[in-house]
PDB file of C-alpha atoms in Angstrom:
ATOM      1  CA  UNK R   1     121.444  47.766 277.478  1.00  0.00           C
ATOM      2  CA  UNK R   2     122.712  48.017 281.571  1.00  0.00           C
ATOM      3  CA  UNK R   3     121.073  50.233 283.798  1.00  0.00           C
ATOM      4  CA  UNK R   4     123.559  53.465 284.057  1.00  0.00           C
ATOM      5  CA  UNK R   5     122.916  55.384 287.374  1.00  0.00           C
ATOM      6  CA  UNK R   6     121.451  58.737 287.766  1.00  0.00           C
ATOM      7  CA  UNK R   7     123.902  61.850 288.653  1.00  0.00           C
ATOM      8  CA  UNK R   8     123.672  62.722 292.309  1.00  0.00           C
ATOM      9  CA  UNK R   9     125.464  64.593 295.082  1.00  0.00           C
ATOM     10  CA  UNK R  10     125.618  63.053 298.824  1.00  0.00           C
ATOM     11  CA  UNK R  11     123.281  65.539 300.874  1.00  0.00           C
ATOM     12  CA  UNK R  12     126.717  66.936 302.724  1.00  0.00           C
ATOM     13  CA  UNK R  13     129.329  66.537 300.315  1.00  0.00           C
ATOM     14  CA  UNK R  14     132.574  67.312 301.756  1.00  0.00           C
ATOM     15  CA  UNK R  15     136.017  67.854 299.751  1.00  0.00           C
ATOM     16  CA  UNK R  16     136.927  63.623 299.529  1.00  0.00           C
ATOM     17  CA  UNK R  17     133.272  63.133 298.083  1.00  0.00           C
ATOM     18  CA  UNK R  18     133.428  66.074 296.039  1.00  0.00           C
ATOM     19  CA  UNK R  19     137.118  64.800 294.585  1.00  0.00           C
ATOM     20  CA  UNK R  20     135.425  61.410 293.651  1.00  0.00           C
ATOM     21  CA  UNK R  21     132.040  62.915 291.984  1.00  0.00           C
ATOM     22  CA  UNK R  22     131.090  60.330 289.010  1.00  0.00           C
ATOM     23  CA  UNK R  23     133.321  57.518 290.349  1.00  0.00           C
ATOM     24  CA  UNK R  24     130.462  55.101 290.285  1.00  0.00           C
ATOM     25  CA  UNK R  25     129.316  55.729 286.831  1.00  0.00           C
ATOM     26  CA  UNK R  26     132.944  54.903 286.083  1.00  0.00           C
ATOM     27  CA  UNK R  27     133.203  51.654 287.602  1.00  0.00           C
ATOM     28  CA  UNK R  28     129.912  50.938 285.828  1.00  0.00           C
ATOM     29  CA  UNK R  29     131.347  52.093 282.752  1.00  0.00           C
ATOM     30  CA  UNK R  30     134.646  50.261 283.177  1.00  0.00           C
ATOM     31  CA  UNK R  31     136.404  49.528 279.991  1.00  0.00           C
ATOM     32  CA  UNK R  32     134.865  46.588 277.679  1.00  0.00           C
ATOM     33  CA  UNK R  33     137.082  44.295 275.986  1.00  0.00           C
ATOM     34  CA  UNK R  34     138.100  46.600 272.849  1.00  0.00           C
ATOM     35  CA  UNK R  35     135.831  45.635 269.501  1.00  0.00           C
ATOM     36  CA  UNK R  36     137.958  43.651 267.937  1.00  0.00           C
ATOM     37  CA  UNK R  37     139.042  44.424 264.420  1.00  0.00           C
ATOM     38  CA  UNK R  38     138.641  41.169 262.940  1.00  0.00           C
ATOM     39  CA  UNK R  39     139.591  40.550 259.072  1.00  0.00           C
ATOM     40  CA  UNK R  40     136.124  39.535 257.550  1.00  0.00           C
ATOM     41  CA  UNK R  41     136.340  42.638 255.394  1.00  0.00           C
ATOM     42  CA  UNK R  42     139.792  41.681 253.843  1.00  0.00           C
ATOM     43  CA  UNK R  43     138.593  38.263 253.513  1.00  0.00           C
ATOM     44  CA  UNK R  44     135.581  39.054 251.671  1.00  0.00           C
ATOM     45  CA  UNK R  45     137.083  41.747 249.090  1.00  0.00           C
ATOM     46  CA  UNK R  46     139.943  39.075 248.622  1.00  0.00           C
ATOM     47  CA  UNK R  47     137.297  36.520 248.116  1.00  0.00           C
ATOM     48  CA  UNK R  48     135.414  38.770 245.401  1.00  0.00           C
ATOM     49  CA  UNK R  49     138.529  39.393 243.376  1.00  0.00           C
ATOM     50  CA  UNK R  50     138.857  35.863 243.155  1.00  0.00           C
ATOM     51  CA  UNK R  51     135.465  35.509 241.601  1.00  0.00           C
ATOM     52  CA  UNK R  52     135.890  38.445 239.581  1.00  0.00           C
ATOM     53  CA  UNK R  53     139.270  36.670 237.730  1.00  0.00           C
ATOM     54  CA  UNK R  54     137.929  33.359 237.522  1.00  0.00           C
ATOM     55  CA  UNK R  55     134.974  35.333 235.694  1.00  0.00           C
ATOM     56  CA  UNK R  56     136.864  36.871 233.485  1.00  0.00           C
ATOM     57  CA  UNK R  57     138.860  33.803 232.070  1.00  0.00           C
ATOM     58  CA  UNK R  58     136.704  34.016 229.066  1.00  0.00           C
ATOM     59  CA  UNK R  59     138.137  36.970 227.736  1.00  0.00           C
ATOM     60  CA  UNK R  60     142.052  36.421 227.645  1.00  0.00           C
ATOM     61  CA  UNK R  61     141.628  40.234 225.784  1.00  0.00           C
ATOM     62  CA  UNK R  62     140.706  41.955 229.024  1.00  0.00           C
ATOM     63  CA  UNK R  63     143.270  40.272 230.681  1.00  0.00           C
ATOM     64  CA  UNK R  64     145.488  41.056 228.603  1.00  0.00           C
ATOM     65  CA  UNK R  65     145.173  44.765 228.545  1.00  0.00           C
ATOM     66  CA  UNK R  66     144.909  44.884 232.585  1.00  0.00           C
ATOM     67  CA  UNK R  67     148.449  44.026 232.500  1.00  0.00           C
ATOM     68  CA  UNK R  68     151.408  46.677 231.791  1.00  0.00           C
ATOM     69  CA  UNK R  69     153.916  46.370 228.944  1.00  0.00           C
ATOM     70  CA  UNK R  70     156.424  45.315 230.913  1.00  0.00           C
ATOM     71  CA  UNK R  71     154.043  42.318 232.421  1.00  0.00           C
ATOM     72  CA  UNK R  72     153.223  41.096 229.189  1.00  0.00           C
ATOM     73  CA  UNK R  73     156.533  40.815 228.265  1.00  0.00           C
ATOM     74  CA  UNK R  74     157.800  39.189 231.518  1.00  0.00           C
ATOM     75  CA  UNK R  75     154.315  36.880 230.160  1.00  0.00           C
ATOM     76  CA  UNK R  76     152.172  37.692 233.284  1.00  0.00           C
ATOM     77  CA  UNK R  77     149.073  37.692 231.303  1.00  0.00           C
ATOM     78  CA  UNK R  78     149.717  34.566 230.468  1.00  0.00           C
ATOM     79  CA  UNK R  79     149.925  33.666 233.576  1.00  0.00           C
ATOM     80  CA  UNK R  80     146.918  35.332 234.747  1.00  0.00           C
ATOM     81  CA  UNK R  81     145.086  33.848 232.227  1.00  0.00           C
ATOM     82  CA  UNK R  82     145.953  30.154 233.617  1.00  0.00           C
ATOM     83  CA  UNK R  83     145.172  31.746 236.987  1.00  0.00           C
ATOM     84  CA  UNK R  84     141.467  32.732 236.140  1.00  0.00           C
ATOM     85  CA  UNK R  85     141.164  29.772 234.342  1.00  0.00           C
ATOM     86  CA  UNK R  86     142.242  27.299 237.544  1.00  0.00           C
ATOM     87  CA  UNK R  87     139.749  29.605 239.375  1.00  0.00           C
ATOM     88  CA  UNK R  88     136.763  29.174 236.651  1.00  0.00           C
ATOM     89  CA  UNK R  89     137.403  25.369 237.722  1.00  0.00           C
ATOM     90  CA  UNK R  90     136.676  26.173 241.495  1.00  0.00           C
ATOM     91  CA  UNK R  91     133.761  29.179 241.005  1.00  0.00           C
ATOM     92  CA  UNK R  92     131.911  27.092 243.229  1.00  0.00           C
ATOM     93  CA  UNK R  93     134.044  26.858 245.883  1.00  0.00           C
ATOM     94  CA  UNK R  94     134.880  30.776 245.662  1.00  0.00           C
ATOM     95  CA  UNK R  95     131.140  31.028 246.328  1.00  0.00           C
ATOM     96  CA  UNK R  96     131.269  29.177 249.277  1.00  0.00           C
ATOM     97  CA  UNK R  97     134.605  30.652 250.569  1.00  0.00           C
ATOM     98  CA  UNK R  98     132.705  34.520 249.871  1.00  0.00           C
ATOM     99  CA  UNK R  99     129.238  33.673 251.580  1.00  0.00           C
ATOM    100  CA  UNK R 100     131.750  32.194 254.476  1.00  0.00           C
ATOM    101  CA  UNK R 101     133.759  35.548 254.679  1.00  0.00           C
ATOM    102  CA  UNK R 102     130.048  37.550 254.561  1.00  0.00           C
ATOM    103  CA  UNK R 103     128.903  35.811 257.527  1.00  0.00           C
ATOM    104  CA  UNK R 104     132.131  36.374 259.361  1.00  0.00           C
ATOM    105  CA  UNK R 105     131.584  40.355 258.592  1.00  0.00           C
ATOM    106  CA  UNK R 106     127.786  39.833 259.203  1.00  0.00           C
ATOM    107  CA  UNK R 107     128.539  38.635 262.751  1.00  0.00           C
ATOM    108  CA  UNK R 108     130.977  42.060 263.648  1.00  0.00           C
ATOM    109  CA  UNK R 109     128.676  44.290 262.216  1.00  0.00           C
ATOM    110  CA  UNK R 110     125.957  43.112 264.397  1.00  0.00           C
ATOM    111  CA  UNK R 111     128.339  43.219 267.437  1.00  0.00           C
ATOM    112  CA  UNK R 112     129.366  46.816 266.298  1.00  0.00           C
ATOM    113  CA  UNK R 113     125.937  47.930 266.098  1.00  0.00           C
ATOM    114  CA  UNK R 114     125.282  47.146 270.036  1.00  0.00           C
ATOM    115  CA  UNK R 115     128.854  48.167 270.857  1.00  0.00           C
ATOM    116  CA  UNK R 116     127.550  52.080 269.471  1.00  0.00           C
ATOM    117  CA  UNK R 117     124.201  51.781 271.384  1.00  0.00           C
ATOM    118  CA  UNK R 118     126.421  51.059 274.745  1.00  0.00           C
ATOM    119  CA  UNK R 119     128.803  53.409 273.691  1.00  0.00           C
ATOM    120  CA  UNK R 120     125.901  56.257 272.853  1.00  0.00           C
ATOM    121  CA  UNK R 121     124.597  55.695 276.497  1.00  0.00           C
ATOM    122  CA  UNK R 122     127.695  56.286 278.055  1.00  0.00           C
ATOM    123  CA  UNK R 123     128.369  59.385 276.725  1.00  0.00           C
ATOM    124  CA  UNK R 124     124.640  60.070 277.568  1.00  0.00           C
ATOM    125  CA  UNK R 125     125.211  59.534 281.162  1.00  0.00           C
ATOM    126  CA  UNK R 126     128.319  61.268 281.400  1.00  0.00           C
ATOM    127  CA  UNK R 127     127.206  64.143 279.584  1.00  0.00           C
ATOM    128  CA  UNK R 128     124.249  64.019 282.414  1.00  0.00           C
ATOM    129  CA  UNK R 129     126.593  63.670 285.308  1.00  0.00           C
ATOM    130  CA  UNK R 130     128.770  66.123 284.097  1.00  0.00           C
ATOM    131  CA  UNK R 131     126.153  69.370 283.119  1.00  0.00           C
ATOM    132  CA  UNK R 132     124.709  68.215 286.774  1.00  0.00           C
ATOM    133  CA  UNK R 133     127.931  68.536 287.864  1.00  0.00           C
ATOM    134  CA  UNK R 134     128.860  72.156 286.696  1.00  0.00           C
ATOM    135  CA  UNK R 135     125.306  73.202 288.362  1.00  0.00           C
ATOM    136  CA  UNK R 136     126.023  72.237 291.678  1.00  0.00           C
ATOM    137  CA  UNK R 137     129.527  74.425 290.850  1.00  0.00           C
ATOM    138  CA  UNK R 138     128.221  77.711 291.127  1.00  0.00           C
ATOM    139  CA  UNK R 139     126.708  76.633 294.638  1.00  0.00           C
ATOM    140  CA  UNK R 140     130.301  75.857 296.262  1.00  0.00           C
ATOM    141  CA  UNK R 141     132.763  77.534 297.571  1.00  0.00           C
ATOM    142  CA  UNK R 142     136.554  77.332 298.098  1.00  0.00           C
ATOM    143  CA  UNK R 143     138.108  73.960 298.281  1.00  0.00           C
ATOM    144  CA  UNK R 144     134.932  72.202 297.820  1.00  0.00           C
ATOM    145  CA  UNK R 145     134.440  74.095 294.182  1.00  0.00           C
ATOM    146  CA  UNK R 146     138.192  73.455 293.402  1.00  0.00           C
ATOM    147  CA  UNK R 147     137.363  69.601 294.442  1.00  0.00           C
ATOM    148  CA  UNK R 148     134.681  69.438 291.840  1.00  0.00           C
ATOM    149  CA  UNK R 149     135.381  71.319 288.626  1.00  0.00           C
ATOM    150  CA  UNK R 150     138.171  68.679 287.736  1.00  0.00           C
ATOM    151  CA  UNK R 151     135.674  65.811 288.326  1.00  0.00           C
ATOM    152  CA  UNK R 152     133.186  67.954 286.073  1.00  0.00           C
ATOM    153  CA  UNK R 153     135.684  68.538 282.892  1.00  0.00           C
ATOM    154  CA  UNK R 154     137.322  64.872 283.147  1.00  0.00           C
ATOM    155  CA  UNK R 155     133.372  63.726 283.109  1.00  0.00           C
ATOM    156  CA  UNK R 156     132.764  65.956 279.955  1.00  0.00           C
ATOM    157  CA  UNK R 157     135.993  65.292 277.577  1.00  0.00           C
ATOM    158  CA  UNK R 158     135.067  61.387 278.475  1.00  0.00           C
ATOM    159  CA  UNK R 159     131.783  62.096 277.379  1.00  0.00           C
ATOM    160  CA  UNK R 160     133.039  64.046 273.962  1.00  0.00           C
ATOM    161  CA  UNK R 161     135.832  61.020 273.204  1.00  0.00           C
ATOM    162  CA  UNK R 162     132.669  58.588 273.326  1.00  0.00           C
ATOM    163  CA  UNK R 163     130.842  60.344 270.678  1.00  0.00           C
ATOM    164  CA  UNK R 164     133.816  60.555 268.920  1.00  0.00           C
ATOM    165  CA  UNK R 165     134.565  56.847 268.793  1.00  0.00           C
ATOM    166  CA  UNK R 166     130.943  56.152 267.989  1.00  0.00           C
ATOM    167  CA  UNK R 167     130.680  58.240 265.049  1.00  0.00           C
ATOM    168  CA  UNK R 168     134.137  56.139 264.305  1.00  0.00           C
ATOM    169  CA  UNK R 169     132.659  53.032 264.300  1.00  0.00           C
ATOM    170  CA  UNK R 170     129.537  54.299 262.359  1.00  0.00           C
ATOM    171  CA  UNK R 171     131.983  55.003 259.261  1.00  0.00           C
ATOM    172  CA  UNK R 172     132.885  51.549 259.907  1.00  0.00           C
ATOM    173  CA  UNK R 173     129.482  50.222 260.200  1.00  0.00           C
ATOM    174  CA  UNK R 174     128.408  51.978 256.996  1.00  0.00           C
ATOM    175  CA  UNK R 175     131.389  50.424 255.194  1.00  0.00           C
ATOM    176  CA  UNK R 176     130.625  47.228 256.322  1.00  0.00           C
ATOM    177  CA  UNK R 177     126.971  47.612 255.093  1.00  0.00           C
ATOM    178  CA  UNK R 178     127.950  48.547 251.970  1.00  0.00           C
ATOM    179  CA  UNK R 179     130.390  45.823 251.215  1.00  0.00           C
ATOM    180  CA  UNK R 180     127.509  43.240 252.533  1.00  0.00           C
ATOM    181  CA  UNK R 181     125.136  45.184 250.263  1.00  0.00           C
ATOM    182  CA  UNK R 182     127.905  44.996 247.329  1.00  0.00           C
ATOM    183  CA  UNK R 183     128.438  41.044 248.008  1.00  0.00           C
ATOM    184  CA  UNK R 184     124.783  40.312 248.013  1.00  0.00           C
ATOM    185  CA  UNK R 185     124.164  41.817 244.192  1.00  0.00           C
ATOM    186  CA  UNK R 186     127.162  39.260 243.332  1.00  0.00           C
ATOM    187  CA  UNK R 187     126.002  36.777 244.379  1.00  0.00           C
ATOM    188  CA  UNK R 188     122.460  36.497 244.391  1.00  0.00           C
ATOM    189  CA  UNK R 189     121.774  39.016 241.018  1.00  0.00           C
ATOM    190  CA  UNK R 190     125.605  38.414 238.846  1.00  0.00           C
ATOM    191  CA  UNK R 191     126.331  35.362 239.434  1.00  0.00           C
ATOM    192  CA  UNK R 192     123.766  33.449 238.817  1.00  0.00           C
ATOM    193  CA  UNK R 193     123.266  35.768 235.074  1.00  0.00           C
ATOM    194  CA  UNK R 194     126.987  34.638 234.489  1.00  0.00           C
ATOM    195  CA  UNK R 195     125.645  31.543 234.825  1.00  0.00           C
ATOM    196  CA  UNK R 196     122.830  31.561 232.789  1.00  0.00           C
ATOM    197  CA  UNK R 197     124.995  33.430 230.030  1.00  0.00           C
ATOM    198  CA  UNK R 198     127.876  30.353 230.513  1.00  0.00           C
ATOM    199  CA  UNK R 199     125.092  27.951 229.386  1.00  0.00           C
ATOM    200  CA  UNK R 200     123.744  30.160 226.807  1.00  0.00           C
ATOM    201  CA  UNK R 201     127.040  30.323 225.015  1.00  0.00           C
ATOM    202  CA  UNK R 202     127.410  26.180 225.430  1.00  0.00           C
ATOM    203  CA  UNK R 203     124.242  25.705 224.192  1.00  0.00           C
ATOM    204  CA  UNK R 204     125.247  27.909 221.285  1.00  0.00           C
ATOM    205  CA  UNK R 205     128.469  26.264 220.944  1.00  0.00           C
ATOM    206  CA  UNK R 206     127.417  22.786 221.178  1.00  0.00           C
ATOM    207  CA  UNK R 207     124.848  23.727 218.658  1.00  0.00           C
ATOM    208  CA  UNK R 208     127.038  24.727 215.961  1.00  0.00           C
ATOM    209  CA  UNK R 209     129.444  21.706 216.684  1.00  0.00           C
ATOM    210  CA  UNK R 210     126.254  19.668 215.596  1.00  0.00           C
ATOM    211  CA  UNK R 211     125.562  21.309 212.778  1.00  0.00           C
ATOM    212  CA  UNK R 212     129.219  21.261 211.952  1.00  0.00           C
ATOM    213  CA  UNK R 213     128.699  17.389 212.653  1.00  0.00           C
ATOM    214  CA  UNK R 214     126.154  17.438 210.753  1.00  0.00           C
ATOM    215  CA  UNK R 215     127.659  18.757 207.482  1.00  0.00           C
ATOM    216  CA  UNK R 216     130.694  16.376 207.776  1.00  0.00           C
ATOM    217  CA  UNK R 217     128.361  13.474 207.542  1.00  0.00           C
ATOM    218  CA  UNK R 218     126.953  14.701 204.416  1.00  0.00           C
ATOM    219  CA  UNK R 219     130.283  15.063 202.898  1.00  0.00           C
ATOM    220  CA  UNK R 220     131.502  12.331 203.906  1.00  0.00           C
ATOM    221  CA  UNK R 221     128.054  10.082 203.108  1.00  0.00           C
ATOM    222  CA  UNK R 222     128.466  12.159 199.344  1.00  0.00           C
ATOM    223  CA  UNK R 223     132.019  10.632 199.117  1.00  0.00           C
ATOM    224  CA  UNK R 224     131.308   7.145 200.198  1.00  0.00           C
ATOM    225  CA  UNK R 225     128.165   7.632 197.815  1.00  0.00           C
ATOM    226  CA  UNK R 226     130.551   9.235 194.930  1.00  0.00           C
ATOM    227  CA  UNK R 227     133.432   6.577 195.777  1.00  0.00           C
ATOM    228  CA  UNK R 228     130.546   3.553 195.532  1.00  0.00           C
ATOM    229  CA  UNK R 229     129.576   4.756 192.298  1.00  0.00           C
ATOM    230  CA  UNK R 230     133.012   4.519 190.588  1.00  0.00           C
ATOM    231  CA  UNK R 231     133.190   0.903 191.187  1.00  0.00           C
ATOM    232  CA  UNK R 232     132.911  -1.710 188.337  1.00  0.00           C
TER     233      UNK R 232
END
């Protein structure tokens, strides 16, 4: 965090000094290049709904019913059901494409979390150069008290639209975190037990296709036997 300097008055402060009180803290203070927005958030949530479809692939039921009357007859769950079937295919890739979009969001929340510390001591320091500001008022006189008590109030609404804009990109921040936080528990906690259920049910399935096997060979070994018997 830079080194903000300390409110002061020149030791004979005429009207031109008075007129510029705080200017250096300003320069110091001098606009950033703006946080930019970025799209990670988008990204991810687009990412997730992905998942979430390919997912759900398995139950052509739920599909179904997500979609109105009018999209069912216009066959749109039909078409969502190829969808999050083509999407099944690539669950891997989503993965990928989601942990990708997480680091992106990762990376801005981490820049937004110094951009509120910077921003927290600027409104610090004006807030200290402007309450120093409105004690030296009440020592002044005439033009040099007219001189200051602009300089004083610009310092203090500065000073309130910093907080402001921090407690902004808190809301932000706490968004952000909870998306992250939401994203993790996909994919390190529901994934993976989608997973584990997928191969549970193919290990049932396959199962009961050998059994199944397993009876056809009896019938057909009891034909071959039966058929065998009834020649001369």
């Amino acid at each position: 965090m830079r080194s903000l300097p300390q409110p002061t008055l020149p030791a004979r402060a005429d009207v031109a000094t008075l007129a510029a009180y705080g200017s250096h803290l300003l320069q110091v203070l001098a606009e950033p290049a703006p946080l930019q927005a970025g799209a990670e958030g988008e990204g991810l949530v687009a990412a997730l709904a992905r998942i979430a479809l390919a997912l759900q692939a398995s139950d052509p039921a739920r599909l179904r019913r997500q979609e109105s009357w009018w999209g069912r007859l216009l066959g749109r769950d039909v078409e969502r059901q190829a969808q999050a079937q083509g999407l099944q295919a690539q669950l891997g890739v989503l993965a990928l494409q989601a942990r990708e979009q997480a680091q992106g969001l990762a990376q801005r929340v981490q820049q937004r979390a110094r951009a509120i510390i910077d921003n927290d001591a600027a409104a610090a320091a004006l807030e200290a150069w402007a309450t120093f500001g409105a004690a030296q008022l009440a020592t002044l006189q005439g033009a040099a008290q007219v001189a200051l008590a602009p300089r004083v109030d610009h310092l203090q609404r500065l000073a309130t639209l910093r907080r402001i804009e921090s407690g902004q990109w808190r809301l932000l921040q706490e968004q952000d975190e909870a998306l992250l936080q939401r994203f993790v528990r996909i994919h390190d906690v529901l994934l993976p037990a989608w997973r584990q259920a997928a191969l549970a049910r193919q290990a049932l399935a396959q199962a009961a296709q050998a059994e199944q096997a397993a009876t056809l060979q009896a019938q057909i070994d009891d034909e071959v036997a039966a058929a065998q018997a009834r020649l001369p």
